[in-house]
Amino acid sequence: MLNNEQKLAVTGESASALVLAGAGAGKTKVLVARLKHHIEQGVTFEQLLAVTFTNKAANEMKERLEHQLNQSVNGLWMGTFHSLAYRMLCVHTKERFKVISQNEQLSVVKRILTELDLEIDAKLLVNYINSQKDAALRANPEAFDLFGRMYCIYETVCRDDGLVDFGELLLRSYELLRDNNGIRSYYQDRFSFVLVDEFQDTNIIQYEWLKLLTENKQNLFVVGDDDQSIYGWRGAKVENMTTFQTSYANHHLVKLEQNYRCTNNILTAANAVIANNVKRLGKTLWTESDKGALIDIYCAKDEIAEAEFVIKQIHQWVEAGNSLNEVAILYRTNGQSSAFEDKLLAEQLPFQVSKGFRFYDRQEIRLVLAYLRVIAGDTDSLDFNLLSSTPAKGIGKRTRELIADYAAKHQRNHWQAAQCLISTNALPNRQSTALAEFLARVEGMKVDTENLSLVETLRVIMNRSGIVAHYRKGVESEERIDNLKALLGIASNFTLDPSINLPERDQFIIHACLSSGDEKPKGVQLMTLHSSKGLEFGCVFLVGLESGLFPAKTAPLEEERRLMYVGITRAKTKLFITYSRQRCLFGNTLTPKPSRFLSEIPLDLINIVKDTPSINASADYQKGSKVFHQNFGEGIVVGKNSELINVEFEQGNHWLAAKYLPSEVFHSIN
């Protein structure tokens, strides 16, 4: 059943709409219902385009829609910006190219810097290149600055090697629509309705791409939450939500404010925190849920004590009959995870640490996919270096350098260069023999898999390459073998896209490159706050709420507050917030003050855990101390006793209960 606001969003007659969907307000439900509504009104699958930010979201929407319609929706264009851009390029260009992952893009940049003997941070250069593409900017051949020149060189290398990174996919698709009136008109006429999820996360080129498809018909339906815009550091423009209202003047505005996830106390805390942001479109979430438990706030002496407290609470959560899979520990930076990992290991509690690694970025999976690319006809240097070195084959670094030098000098790819060095006896016998055996094994796999299915091809690769035998001996052997089995399972369920004129192997390779490869959680989940967006857990620990750490010193305060809002609203029933008086991070010992975000949570929503030092145990609160409170502003302590402190504010003196006012709620600004 849809609530009144959801019904308005689903059945609105305007082709364009801005749906402000708060955390836990059922945005996926609305998007699926909107698609279903169009189909029931006679719109065909081919006339609909649905854009998401993750494959997980796209798959969930597709599964729900198929279940509700009781039929396949394969004709519907639904996927991420990058997968849809790739699909468009495959339909309209004949050029063969290899899509490279973010890790492979970094490898290409590192190789360029090594060849030019430049000491530049490769990650900074990659970020610069991607930011230029996100802004729809090509490299300028006349650029004088170093990064601008490096962008030109990178573009040339990728073009010569037939490599396309994620940013390039969208940039080429955007240029295809912008520069070809016929193709642009075709898609404008084809798509009667375009729907977009997580619109607050769109960057410049993504929004421009959408406008090229929809501005003539004004048929853009977007769902987003400006209060959850937390990716400004990677190019997301929350301003797109405001710009949309001007570009699509006849749009329908709907606010989804009923939350179906959190208890009332958790939701009220989230509302109170985010209300301190000035730049908001404005909404207030509410729920019919019970008040629920108070938010527990705990002050630890250091990060070790913080981890011990968290583990103790996890044990109590499980003893109460709850699942470990429903527990998440969320932190601002990955460097905070080690103390929790150590304690979880010591207590033998299962856990997973999410550090942004995709399933398809795992080494064993990368090896199989690299062999699959070579068998399918791709012969780039990245795959050669990976496959010739792992598992070890007696082909050392010096041999690979000789091959790279020969390839550059004679304008050959690494595979051709290796064959030439063997045939000309340019290598010592041992290295030549090892290299010849490797090339023969690859060639044999090409021949033997020519007429095999995708799954059978993968089986041959895993066994003939030595990958399975290699990983059976490793420390993480069981997990790696399970991953290889999972890859076979994914391949067996892979569905060809008939609109893309590519064989099954090529389509699967692209699917793997563009897919997020989400896995089901096992045990306690440890992740950054940024990684937690879109997820929900029964019990959440927000840890490290300290000034300088969270909010971070270098990040915009309003975006950091939105990140706090996201963290709070990940919790369904129980929320803990912790901070430390001392913390060792990145080799430095810090004595931070509590985060300002803690003082923004109303006092009647919190429970100060017993072991937390009270305000009168702190030297910060001697007579004359300057303090700050969310309701009264800046004040001065004029007196205190064992239970109360008396603070003078502009609007008069206030006695405040010390037991409710540890330093994280009412903190010194000296």
XYZ file of C-alpha atoms in Angstrom, residues 367-368 370-371 383-397 399-400 415 429-442 445 461 464-467 470-471:
44
model
C 42.875 -13.207 -12.769
C 39.985 -15.230 -14.198
C 41.900 -11.219 -17.353
C 42.222 -14.682 -18.940
C 46.504 -8.196 -18.458
C 49.863 -9.475 -19.673
C 51.704 -8.196 -16.601
C 49.032 -9.540 -14.245
C 48.800 -13.017 -15.775
C 52.523 -13.499 -16.362
C 53.300 -12.773 -12.713
C 50.432 -14.403 -10.752
C 50.657 -17.263 -9.912
C 54.458 -17.235 -10.256
C 55.615 -18.715 -13.574
C 59.329 -17.995 -13.559
C 58.778 -14.772 -15.500
C 60.440 -12.083 -13.436
C 60.297 -8.307 -13.322
C 61.841 -10.114 -18.234
C 58.634 -8.067 -18.193
C 51.910 -10.417 -26.128
C 66.972 -20.144 -21.896
C 65.209 -20.402 -18.536
C 63.206 -17.214 -18.975
C 62.491 -18.024 -22.618
C 61.185 -21.473 -21.698
C 58.947 -20.141 -18.924
C 57.571 -17.444 -21.213
C 56.942 -19.904 -24.051
C 55.074 -22.260 -21.719
C 52.885 -19.416 -20.500
C 52.025 -18.239 -24.032
C 51.332 -21.814 -25.149
C 48.976 -22.367 -22.204
C 47.019 -19.225 -23.063
C 42.859 -22.222 -23.671
C 40.390 -21.032 -17.178
C 44.166 -24.871 -16.771
C 45.667 -21.593 -15.559
C 46.598 -23.035 -12.164
C 44.460 -20.473 -10.325
C 47.341 -21.848 -6.376
C 44.599 -20.606 -4.070
